[in-house]
Coordinates of C-alpha atoms and ligand atoms in Angstrom, one line a residue:
Chain A
M630 CA 129.8 100.3 36.4
I631 CA 130.0 103.4 38.5
E632 CA 128.8 106.5 36.6
F633 CA 128.7 110.1 37.5
Q634 CA 126.7 112.6 35.5
D635 CA 127.1 116.3 36.3
V636 CA 127.4 115.4 39.9
A637 CA 127.9 118.1 42.5
H638 CA 128.3 117.9 46.3
G639 CA 128.9 120.2 49.1
Y640 CA 128.4 120.4 52.9
G641 CA 126.0 122.9 54.4
G642 CA 125.1 124.7 51.2
G643 CA 128.6 125.2 49.8
R644 CA 130.0 123.4 46.7
L645 CA 133.0 121.1 47.4
L646 CA 132.8 119.1 44.2
S647 CA 131.0 120.1 41.0
D648 CA 130.4 119.1 37.4
M649 CA 131.7 115.6 37.8
T650 CA 131.1 113.4 34.8
L651 CA 133.0 110.2 34.6
S652 CA 132.7 106.5 34.5
L653 CA 134.6 103.7 36.1
P654 CA 134.2 100.6 33.9
P655 CA 134.3 97.0 35.2
G656 CA 137.8 95.7 35.8
S657 CA 139.4 99.1 35.7
F658 CA 142.0 100.4 38.1
H659 CA 141.8 104.1 39.2
F660 CA 143.6 106.3 41.6
L661 CA 141.9 109.4 43.1
T662 CA 144.3 112.0 44.3
G663 CA 144.3 115.5 45.5
P664 CA 145.4 117.6 48.5
S665 CA 144.0 116.8 51.9
G666 CA 140.5 118.2 52.2
A667 CA 140.0 118.2 48.4
G668 CA 137.0 115.8 48.7
K669 CA 138.5 112.3 48.0
S670 CA 136.6 110.7 50.9
T671 CA 133.5 112.6 49.9
F672 CA 133.8 111.2 46.4
L673 CA 134.0 107.7 47.6
K674 CA 131.0 108.2 50.0
L675 CA 129.0 109.3 47.0
C676 CA 129.8 106.1 45.2
Y677 CA 128.3 103.8 47.9
G678 CA 125.4 106.0 48.8
E679 CA 126.6 107.3 52.2
L680 CA 126.2 110.8 50.8
S681 CA 123.7 111.9 48.2
P682 CA 124.7 114.4 45.5
V683 CA 123.1 117.8 45.6
A684 CA 122.9 117.8 41.8
G685 CA 123.4 115.3 39.0
R686 CA 123.0 111.6 38.9
I687 CA 125.1 108.7 40.1
S688 CA 124.4 105.2 39.0
V689 CA 126.0 102.0 40.1
F690 CA 125.6 98.7 38.4
G691 CA 123.1 100.4 36.2
Q692 CA 120.9 101.6 39.0
T693 CA 120.5 105.2 40.0
I694 CA 121.3 105.7 43.7
A695 CA 118.9 108.6 44.2
G696 CA 115.5 107.1 44.9
M697 CA 116.8 103.8 46.0
S698 CA 115.1 102.3 49.1
R699 CA 117.1 101.7 52.2
D700 CA 117.1 98.0 51.6
D701 CA 118.3 98.6 48.0
I702 CA 121.2 100.6 49.3
A703 CA 122.1 97.9 51.7
R704 CA 122.1 95.3 48.9
L705 CA 124.2 97.7 46.7
R706 CA 126.8 98.0 49.5
R707 CA 127.2 94.2 49.6
R708 CA 128.4 94.3 46.0
I709 CA 130.9 97.1 46.8
G710 CA 133.9 96.5 49.1
V711 CA 135.0 99.6 50.9
V712 CA 138.1 100.2 52.9
H713 CA 137.1 103.2 55.0
Q714 CA 139.7 105.8 55.9
D715 CA 138.9 105.3 59.6
C716 CA 138.4 101.5 59.1
Q717 CA 135.0 101.3 61.0
F718 CA 135.2 98.1 63.0
L719 CA 132.9 96.7 65.7
D720 CA 135.2 97.1 68.7
H721 CA 133.6 94.3 70.7
L722 CA 134.1 91.6 68.2
P723 CA 137.4 89.8 67.5
L724 CA 139.1 90.6 64.2
A725 CA 138.1 87.4 62.5
E726 CA 134.4 88.1 63.2
N727 CA 134.8 91.7 62.0
V728 CA 136.3 90.5 58.8
A729 CA 133.5 88.0 58.3
L730 CA 130.8 90.6 59.1
P731 CA 129.7 91.4 55.6
L732 CA 128.8 87.7 55.2
T733 CA 127.2 87.6 58.7
V734 CA 124.8 90.5 57.9
S735 CA 123.6 88.9 54.8
N736 CA 122.9 85.7 56.8
R737 CA 125.8 83.8 55.3
A738 CA 128.5 82.0 57.3
A739 CA 132.2 82.4 56.5
N740 CA 134.0 79.3 55.4
P741 CA 136.6 78.9 58.2
T742 CA 139.5 77.9 55.9
E743 CA 138.7 80.7 53.5
L744 CA 138.7 83.1 56.4
D745 CA 142.1 81.8 57.5
E746 CA 143.5 82.1 54.1
L747 CA 142.2 85.6 53.8
L748 CA 143.7 86.6 57.1
A749 CA 147.0 85.0 56.0
W750 CA 146.8 86.9 52.7
V751 CA 146.8 90.2 54.6
G752 CA 149.3 88.9 57.1
L753 CA 147.0 88.9 60.1
S754 CA 146.9 85.1 60.9
G755 CA 148.2 85.7 64.4
Q756 CA 145.6 88.5 65.2
A757 CA 142.4 86.6 64.4
A758 CA 141.2 86.7 68.0
S759 CA 142.4 90.2 68.8
L760 CA 139.9 93.0 69.4
P761 CA 140.3 95.9 66.8
P762 CA 141.3 98.5 69.4
S763 CA 144.3 96.5 70.3
L764 CA 145.6 96.5 66.7
S765 CA 148.1 98.9 65.2
G766 CA 146.9 101.3 62.5
G767 CA 148.5 99.3 59.7
E768 CA 147.0 96.1 61.0
R769 CA 143.6 97.7 61.1
Q770 CA 144.0 98.9 57.5
R771 CA 144.9 95.4 56.3
A772 CA 142.0 93.9 58.2
A773 CA 139.7 96.5 56.6
L774 CA 140.9 95.4 53.2
A775 CA 140.2 91.7 54.2
R776 CA 136.7 92.7 55.2
A777 CA 136.2 94.7 52.0
V778 CA 137.0 91.7 49.8
I779 CA 135.4 88.8 51.7
T780 CA 132.3 89.0 49.7
S781 CA 134.2 89.0 46.4
P782 CA 132.8 92.4 45.5
E783 CA 132.7 93.7 41.9
V784 CA 134.1 97.0 42.9
L785 CA 136.6 97.9 45.7
L786 CA 136.8 101.4 47.0
A787 CA 139.8 102.1 49.2
D788 CA 140.3 105.4 51.1
E789 CA 143.9 106.0 52.0
P790 CA 144.5 102.3 52.5
T791 CA 148.3 102.9 52.9
G792 CA 147.9 105.9 55.2
N793 CA 149.4 104.1 58.2
L794 CA 151.7 101.7 56.4
D795 CA 155.4 101.8 55.9
W796 CA 156.7 101.7 52.3
E797 CA 157.3 98.0 52.4
M798 CA 153.8 97.2 53.7
S799 CA 152.3 99.7 51.2
L800 CA 153.9 97.8 48.4
R801 CA 152.6 94.5 49.8
L802 CA 149.1 96.0 49.9
L803 CA 149.4 97.3 46.4
T804 CA 150.3 93.8 45.3
L805 CA 147.1 92.6 46.9
L806 CA 145.1 95.2 45.1
V807 CA 146.7 94.4 41.8
E808 CA 146.0 90.7 42.3
L809 CA 142.4 91.5 43.0
N810 CA 142.2 93.6 39.9
R811 CA 143.7 90.9 37.7
M812 CA 140.9 88.7 39.0
G813 CA 138.4 91.2 37.6
T814 CA 137.6 93.5 40.5
A815 CA 137.3 97.2 39.6
I816 CA 139.4 99.2 42.0
L817 CA 139.4 102.8 43.0
V818 CA 142.1 104.0 45.5
A819 CA 142.0 107.4 47.1
T820 CA 145.5 108.4 48.1
H821 CA 148.0 111.3 48.0
D822 CA 151.0 109.0 48.0
M823 CA 152.5 109.7 44.5
N824 CA 155.1 107.0 45.0
L825 CA 152.4 104.4 45.4
I826 CA 150.8 105.6 42.2
R827 CA 154.1 105.4 40.4
A828 CA 154.7 101.9 41.7
A829 CA 151.2 100.8 40.6
K830 CA 151.7 102.2 37.1
A831 CA 154.6 99.9 36.7
Q832 CA 152.3 96.9 37.3
V833 CA 148.9 97.7 35.9
S834 CA 147.4 100.3 33.5
A835 CA 145.9 102.6 36.1
R836 CA 144.2 105.8 35.4
V837 CA 144.7 108.7 37.8
L838 CA 141.9 111.1 38.7
R839 CA 142.8 114.3 40.3
I840 CA 140.6 116.6 42.3
R841 CA 141.5 120.2 41.6
G842 CA 139.4 123.3 42.3
G843 CA 136.3 121.1 43.0
Q844 CA 136.6 119.3 39.6
V845 CA 137.7 115.8 38.9
Q846 CA 140.3 115.7 36.0
V847 CA 142.1 112.8 34.4
A848 CA 145.8 113.4 35.2
G849 CA 148.2 113.3 32.3
A850 CA 151.4 111.4 32.0
E851 CA 153.4 114.0 34.0
L852 CA 153.3 111.8 37.1
Chain B
M1477 CA 106.1 80.4 61.7
K1478 CA 109.0 78.0 61.7
R1479 CA 111.3 80.9 60.7
R1480 CA 109.8 82.9 63.6
L1481 CA 110.7 80.2 66.0
A1482 CA 114.1 79.6 64.6
W1483 CA 114.6 83.3 65.0
L1484 CA 113.7 83.2 68.7
T1485 CA 115.9 80.2 69.5
G1486 CA 118.9 80.5 67.3
D1487 CA 121.3 82.6 65.4
A1488 CA 123.4 83.8 68.3
R1489 CA 125.9 85.1 65.7
A1490 CA 123.5 87.7 64.5
D1491 CA 122.9 88.7 68.1
R1492 CA 126.6 89.2 68.7
V1493 CA 126.9 92.0 66.2
V1494 CA 125.4 94.3 68.8
P1495 CA 127.4 94.5 72.1
P1496 CA 125.6 93.6 75.3
T1497 CA 123.1 96.3 76.2
G1498 CA 123.6 96.1 79.9
A1499 CA 121.5 98.7 81.7
P1500 CA 118.5 98.9 79.3
A1501 CA 118.3 95.1 79.1
R1502 CA 118.4 94.7 82.9
L1503 CA 115.7 97.5 83.1
T1504 CA 113.5 95.6 80.7
L1505 CA 114.0 92.4 82.8
L1506 CA 113.1 94.1 86.0
T1507 CA 110.1 96.1 84.8
S1508 CA 108.7 93.1 83.0
A1509 CA 108.9 91.2 86.2
A1510 CA 107.3 94.0 88.3
M1511 CA 104.6 94.6 85.7
A1512 CA 103.8 90.9 85.4
F1513 CA 103.5 90.7 89.2
L1514 CA 101.1 93.6 89.2
A1515 CA 99.2 92.1 86.3
V1516 CA 98.6 88.9 88.2
F1517 CA 96.8 90.9 90.9
A1518 CA 94.8 92.9 88.5
L1519 CA 93.8 89.8 86.7
T1520 CA 93.0 88.1 90.0
L1521 CA 90.9 91.1 91.0
S1522 CA 88.9 91.0 87.8
L1523 CA 88.3 87.3 87.9
A1524 CA 87.4 87.2 91.6
T1525 CA 85.1 90.3 91.5
G1526 CA 83.6 88.9 88.3
R1527 CA 82.7 85.8 90.1
L1528 CA 81.4 87.7 93.2
A1529 CA 79.2 89.9 91.1
E1530 CA 77.8 86.9 89.4
R1531 CA 77.2 85.1 92.6
W1532 CA 75.6 88.1 94.3
S1533 CA 73.3 88.9 91.5
Q1534 CA 72.3 85.3 91.3
A1535 CA 71.4 85.4 95.0
L1536 CA 69.7 88.7 94.4
A1537 CA 67.5 87.3 91.7
D1538 CA 66.9 84.1 93.6
G1539 CA 65.3 85.1 96.8
A1540 CA 62.7 87.6 97.7
T1541 CA 60.0 87.5 100.4
I1542 CA 56.7 89.1 101.1
R1543 CA 55.8 89.7 104.8
I1544 CA 52.1 89.9 105.6
S1545 CA 50.9 91.4 108.8
A1546 CA 47.2 91.0 109.5
P1547 CA 44.9 90.1 112.2
P1548 CA 45.0 86.3 112.7
E1549 CA 41.5 85.7 111.2
Q1550 CA 42.3 87.6 108.0
M1551 CA 45.8 86.1 107.6
A1552 CA 44.8 83.2 105.4
A1553 CA 42.6 85.3 103.1
Q1554 CA 45.3 88.0 102.7
T1555 CA 48.0 85.4 102.0
K1556 CA 45.7 84.0 99.3
V1557 CA 45.3 87.4 97.7
V1558 CA 49.1 87.9 97.7
L1559 CA 49.6 84.5 96.1
D1560 CA 46.9 85.3 93.5
I1561 CA 48.6 88.6 92.7
L1562 CA 52.0 86.8 92.4
A1563 CA 50.5 84.2 90.1
V1564 CA 49.7 86.9 87.5
T1565 CA 52.8 89.0 88.1
P1566 CA 55.3 88.7 85.2
G1567 CA 58.8 87.7 86.2
V1568 CA 57.8 85.5 89.1
A1569 CA 58.9 81.9 88.6
S1570 CA 57.3 80.5 91.7
A1571 CA 55.7 81.6 95.0
R1572 CA 54.8 79.7 98.1
A1573 CA 53.6 80.5 101.6
L1574 CA 55.8 79.3 104.4
D1575 CA 53.9 77.0 106.7
P1576 CA 54.0 77.5 110.5
A1577 CA 56.6 74.9 111.0
E1578 CA 59.0 76.7 108.7
T1579 CA 58.3 80.0 110.3
R1580 CA 58.9 78.4 113.7
A1581 CA 62.2 77.1 112.4
L1582 CA 63.2 80.6 111.3
L1583 CA 62.5 82.1 114.7
A1584 CA 63.9 79.2 116.7
P1585 CA 67.4 80.6 117.0
W1586 CA 66.0 83.6 118.9
F1587 CA 63.0 82.2 120.8
G1588 CA 63.7 78.5 121.2
P1589 CA 61.8 75.7 119.6
D1590 CA 58.5 75.9 121.5
L1591 CA 57.1 79.1 120.2
P1592 CA 53.3 79.0 119.7
V1593 CA 53.4 80.6 116.3
E1594 CA 49.7 80.3 115.7
S1595 CA 48.6 82.2 118.7
L1596 CA 51.1 85.0 118.3
P1597 CA 50.7 88.0 115.9
I1598 CA 53.6 86.9 113.8
P1599 CA 53.6 87.9 110.2
A1600 CA 53.2 85.2 107.5
L1601 CA 55.9 84.9 104.9
V1602 CA 55.6 84.2 101.2
E1603 CA 58.8 83.2 99.5
L1604 CA 59.1 83.8 95.8
R1605 CA 61.7 83.2 93.0
E1606 CA 62.2 85.4 90.1
D1607 CA 62.7 84.0 86.7
A1608 CA 65.5 85.1 84.4
A1609 CA 63.7 88.1 83.1
G1610 CA 63.3 89.6 86.6
L1611 CA 60.3 91.3 88.0
D1612 CA 59.2 94.9 88.3
A1613 CA 59.7 95.4 92.0
E1614 CA 58.2 98.9 92.1
G1615 CA 55.1 97.8 90.3
L1616 CA 54.6 94.8 92.6
R1617 CA 55.0 97.1 95.7
L1618 CA 52.4 99.5 94.4
R1619 CA 49.9 96.7 93.6
L1620 CA 50.4 95.1 97.0
A1621 CA 50.0 98.4 98.8
A1622 CA 46.7 98.9 97.0
E1623 CA 45.3 95.5 97.5
V1624 CA 47.0 94.0 100.7
P1625 CA 48.1 97.0 102.8
G1626 CA 49.6 94.7 105.3
A1627 CA 52.0 93.1 102.8
V1628 CA 55.6 94.2 102.5
F1629 CA 57.7 93.2 99.6
D1630 CA 61.4 92.6 100.5
D1631 CA 63.5 91.8 97.6
H1632 CA 66.9 91.9 99.5
A1633 CA 68.1 94.2 96.8
R1634 CA 68.2 97.2 99.1
W1635 CA 71.6 96.1 100.5
R1636 CA 72.9 93.8 97.8
R1637 CA 72.4 95.9 94.7
P1638 CA 75.2 98.3 95.6
L1639 CA 77.5 95.4 96.4
V1640 CA 76.9 93.9 93.0
E1641 CA 77.5 97.3 91.4
A1642 CA 80.7 97.7 93.4
A1643 CA 81.9 94.3 92.4
G1644 CA 81.1 95.1 88.7
R1645 CA 83.0 98.3 89.1
L1646 CA 86.0 96.6 90.7
R1647 CA 86.1 94.2 87.8
A1648 CA 86.1 97.0 85.3
L1649 CA 88.9 98.7 87.3
G1650 CA 90.9 95.5 87.3
L1651 CA 90.6 95.3 83.5
V1652 CA 91.6 99.0 83.2
S1653 CA 94.6 98.3 85.4
L1654 CA 95.6 95.4 83.1
A1655 CA 95.4 97.7 80.1
L1656 CA 97.5 100.3 82.0
I1657 CA 100.1 97.8 83.0
G1658 CA 100.4 96.7 79.4
G1659 CA 100.7 100.3 78.3
V1660 CA 103.3 101.1 80.9
A1661 CA 105.3 98.0 80.0
A1662 CA 105.2 98.9 76.4
A1663 CA 106.4 102.4 77.2
M1664 CA 109.2 101.2 79.4
V1665 CA 110.5 98.7 76.8
T1666 CA 110.3 101.4 74.2
L1667 CA 112.4 103.7 76.3
A1668 CA 114.9 101.0 77.1
A1669 CA 115.2 99.9 73.5
R1670 CA 115.7 103.5 72.4
A1671 CA 118.4 104.0 75.0
A1672 CA 120.1 100.8 73.7
L1673 CA 119.8 102.0 70.1
A1674 CA 121.2 105.4 71.0
A1675 CA 124.1 103.9 72.9
N1676 CA 125.0 101.8 69.8
G1677 CA 124.9 104.5 67.1
Q1678 CA 128.4 103.7 66.0
V1679 CA 127.7 100.0 65.8
I1680 CA 124.6 100.7 63.7
R1681 CA 126.6 103.0 61.4
V1682 CA 129.2 100.3 60.8
L1683 CA 126.5 97.6 60.2
R1684 CA 124.8 99.9 57.6
L1685 CA 128.1 100.6 55.9
I1686 CA 128.8 97.0 55.2
G1687 CA 125.3 96.4 53.9
A1688 CA 123.1 95.3 56.8
R1689 CA 119.5 95.9 56.2
D1690 CA 117.4 97.7 58.8
A1691 CA 115.5 94.5 59.5
Y1692 CA 118.7 92.7 60.3
I1693 CA 119.9 95.4 62.7
A1694 CA 116.5 95.7 64.4
R1695 CA 116.3 92.0 64.9
A1696 CA 119.4 91.9 67.1
F1697 CA 117.7 94.4 69.4
V1698 CA 114.2 93.0 69.2
R1699 CA 115.3 89.5 70.0
R1700 CA 117.2 90.6 73.0
F1701 CA 114.4 92.7 74.5
T1702 CA 111.7 90.2 73.7
L1703 CA 113.6 87.4 75.4
R1704 CA 114.3 89.7 78.4
A1705 CA 110.6 90.7 78.7
L1706 CA 109.6 87.1 78.5
A1707 CA 112.0 85.9 81.2
G1708 CA 111.2 88.9 83.4
A1709 CA 107.4 88.4 83.0
A1710 CA 107.7 84.7 83.7
A1711 CA 109.5 85.3 87.0
G1712 CA 107.0 88.1 87.9
T1713 CA 104.0 86.0 87.1
L1714 CA 105.3 83.1 89.1
A1715 CA 105.9 85.3 92.1
G1716 CA 102.5 86.8 91.7
M1717 CA 100.8 83.4 91.5
V1718 CA 102.6 82.2 94.6
A1719 CA 101.5 85.4 96.4
V1720 CA 97.9 84.8 95.3
A1721 CA 98.0 81.2 96.4
L1722 CA 99.2 82.2 99.8
L1723 CA 96.3 84.7 100.3
P1724 CA 94.5 83.7 103.5
N1725 CA 91.4 81.8 102.9
A1726 CA 88.6 84.2 103.6
D1727 CA 86.0 81.4 103.6
A1728 CA 87.0 80.7 107.2
A1729 CA 85.9 84.2 108.2
G1730 CA 82.6 83.6 106.5
G1731 CA 82.3 87.0 105.0
F1732 CA 81.4 88.2 101.6
L1733 CA 85.0 88.1 100.5
T1734 CA 85.0 84.4 100.0
G1735 CA 86.6 83.5 96.7
L1736 CA 89.1 86.4 96.4
G1737 CA 92.0 84.7 94.7
L1738 CA 92.0 82.3 91.8
S1739 CA 90.1 79.1 91.5
G1740 CA 89.9 76.3 89.0
T1741 CA 90.6 77.4 85.4
G1742 CA 91.2 80.9 86.7
W1743 CA 94.8 79.7 87.4
L1744 CA 95.3 79.4 83.7
W1745 CA 94.8 83.0 83.0
P1746 CA 98.0 84.4 84.5
L1747 CA 100.0 81.9 82.3
A1748 CA 99.0 84.2 79.4
I1749 CA 100.9 87.1 81.0
P1750 CA 104.5 86.1 79.9
P1751 CA 103.7 85.5 76.2
F1752 CA 101.7 88.7 76.2
A1753 CA 104.6 90.6 77.7
A1754 CA 106.8 89.1 75.0
I1755 CA 104.4 90.2 72.3
V1756 CA 104.2 93.7 73.7
A1757 CA 108.1 93.9 74.0
F1758 CA 108.4 92.6 70.4
W1759 CA 106.3 95.2 68.9
A1760 CA 107.5 98.0 71.1
T1761 CA 111.2 97.3 70.3
R1762 CA 110.5 96.7 66.7
A1763 CA 108.7 100.1 66.3
A1764 CA 111.4 101.9 68.3
A1765 CA 114.2 100.2 66.3
F1766 CA 112.8 101.0 62.9
R1767 CA 112.0 104.5 63.9
T1768 CA 115.6 105.1 65.2
L1769 CA 117.2 103.3 62.2
R1770 CA 115.4 105.6 59.8
E1771 CA 116.9 108.5 61.5
V1772 CA 120.4 107.1 61.0
Q1773 CA 121.9 107.9 57.6
Ligands
ATP3249 N1 130.2 115.7 57.4 C1 130.9 116.8 57.0 N2 130.3 118.0 57.3 C2 130.9 119.1 56.9 N3 132.0 119.2 56.2 C3 132.6 118.0 55.9 C4 132.1 116.8 56.2 N4 132.9 115.8 55.8 C5 133.9 116.4 55.2 N5 133.8 117.8 55.2 C6 134.7 118.8 54.6 O1 134.7 118.5 53.2 C7 136.1 118.7 52.8 C8 136.5 117.4 52.1 O2 136.5 116.3 53.0 P1 137.1 114.9 52.6 O3 137.0 114.1 53.8 O4 136.3 114.5 51.4 O5 138.6 115.2 52.2 P2 139.7 114.3 51.7 O6 140.1 114.7 50.3 O7 139.3 112.9 51.9 O8 140.9 114.7 52.7 P3 142.0 113.7 53.3 O9 143.0 113.5 52.3 O10 142.5 114.5 54.5 O11 141.3 112.4 53.8 C9 136.9 119.0 54.0 O12 137.1 120.4 54.0 C10 136.1 118.6 55.2 O13 136.3 119.5 56.2
MG3250 MG1 139.7 111.4 53.2

């Protein structure tokens, strides 16, 4: 459902990523790993059209991103849940409204009980009325996950979702991701936490993509 | 249409996605009020001068006189020649010689009621009315000069025509002022909206990331500025109308300025100012919002 064909990207004329050809099928579980600065976030941004490739073709749900209108990109993003590395909340709205925002912007109202359940699922029932700046890093990341899944997206892209979490919480979050995947959501998690990847492999058949030297490779079993 | 109205009245949730836009919103409220206040005066000026111009040119067209100075024994004959000329002059609706009693009445304020008009060398007067087409004053003057040298045509225009012209000019200036006020209001709202959009770059980015369409984001801003402009303009218009209503009544002074201010259905015109301000704000903000949003990735 996400397909890259000879995709290349770079900032300011350089080449950060090149010759990427790969496909993420529906219902799959992928990890994207690589050293800091390798281009993991860049890869995810290409997937939901925040960045456009300098070469090659990216298609999502069978549509090529290049040449999409701004409205089409907006519609595309409603079908993809994204946990951004820096979370990206509206700081003036309480957490519950932030989580419900993807529904709000498509003129739908969140079902209050479902919203409560979702917040409980990520362990944030008590923080529904808090403003995002008053939350801890881990709480923000869990809230970002809740917001990413509120529309029941077909794909979930998560950028370092465990970056601010302790190991116990990371495992909890992993469990949530695995649960989602079992319900049919395709998942791509960018992380450099090898322990997390190992823990996941014990639960689902996850493929690991590694960015090395500007190329994306499928990592072997050596993990 | 129904959706438009629902959009104006409801959906506070959509409005909340953009934080309060303090200073630019207040600026919009204040400028709209000030501009509406000015617009009331510009409108009043145009309406009043329009009425004056009409009234004056009406008076201008209505009355003209011919004064005939001649020795008493020729007076009747010359008056008849003048009336004959007028009878065949195009543009003259009617003409009539004032009889001695009327002439005496005219002079009474200065000389008292017992003036022996017949025995004094007092000019005779012929009063005429123009028809709608108007008459050729110069042609008439030339003809009178040739045939009745003692007759002088006075069409009152010598002093009224510039007044009518001035009134017409004032009216045009009033309309130009209205257009300028509208333009300035649009410019101010555009600037305020752009400032609000620029101050909310991060909010706009987040909204776009989670799949908000440009129209949705724009709406939050447009709604806000349209309502502010409407409220401000309503207050400004009200204040302006009160000020106009409190203008001293120039009728008492008996001058030409009677009828400055609004009258009758004229009072309905200023009521169009607030909706007009809202429309101007709507389009100005919308244009600014879409332009800014296209610049954001
Ligand atoms: N907007 C930008 N303009 C210029 N350079 C950028 C921009 N965004 C990222 N880069 C550069 O591109 C490289 C890859 O960035 P990216 O954020 O994709 O790395 P990452 O793999 O996600 O790293 P991390 O693990 O630290 O999150 C980095 O060297 C970064 O400095
Ligand atoms: Mg990153």
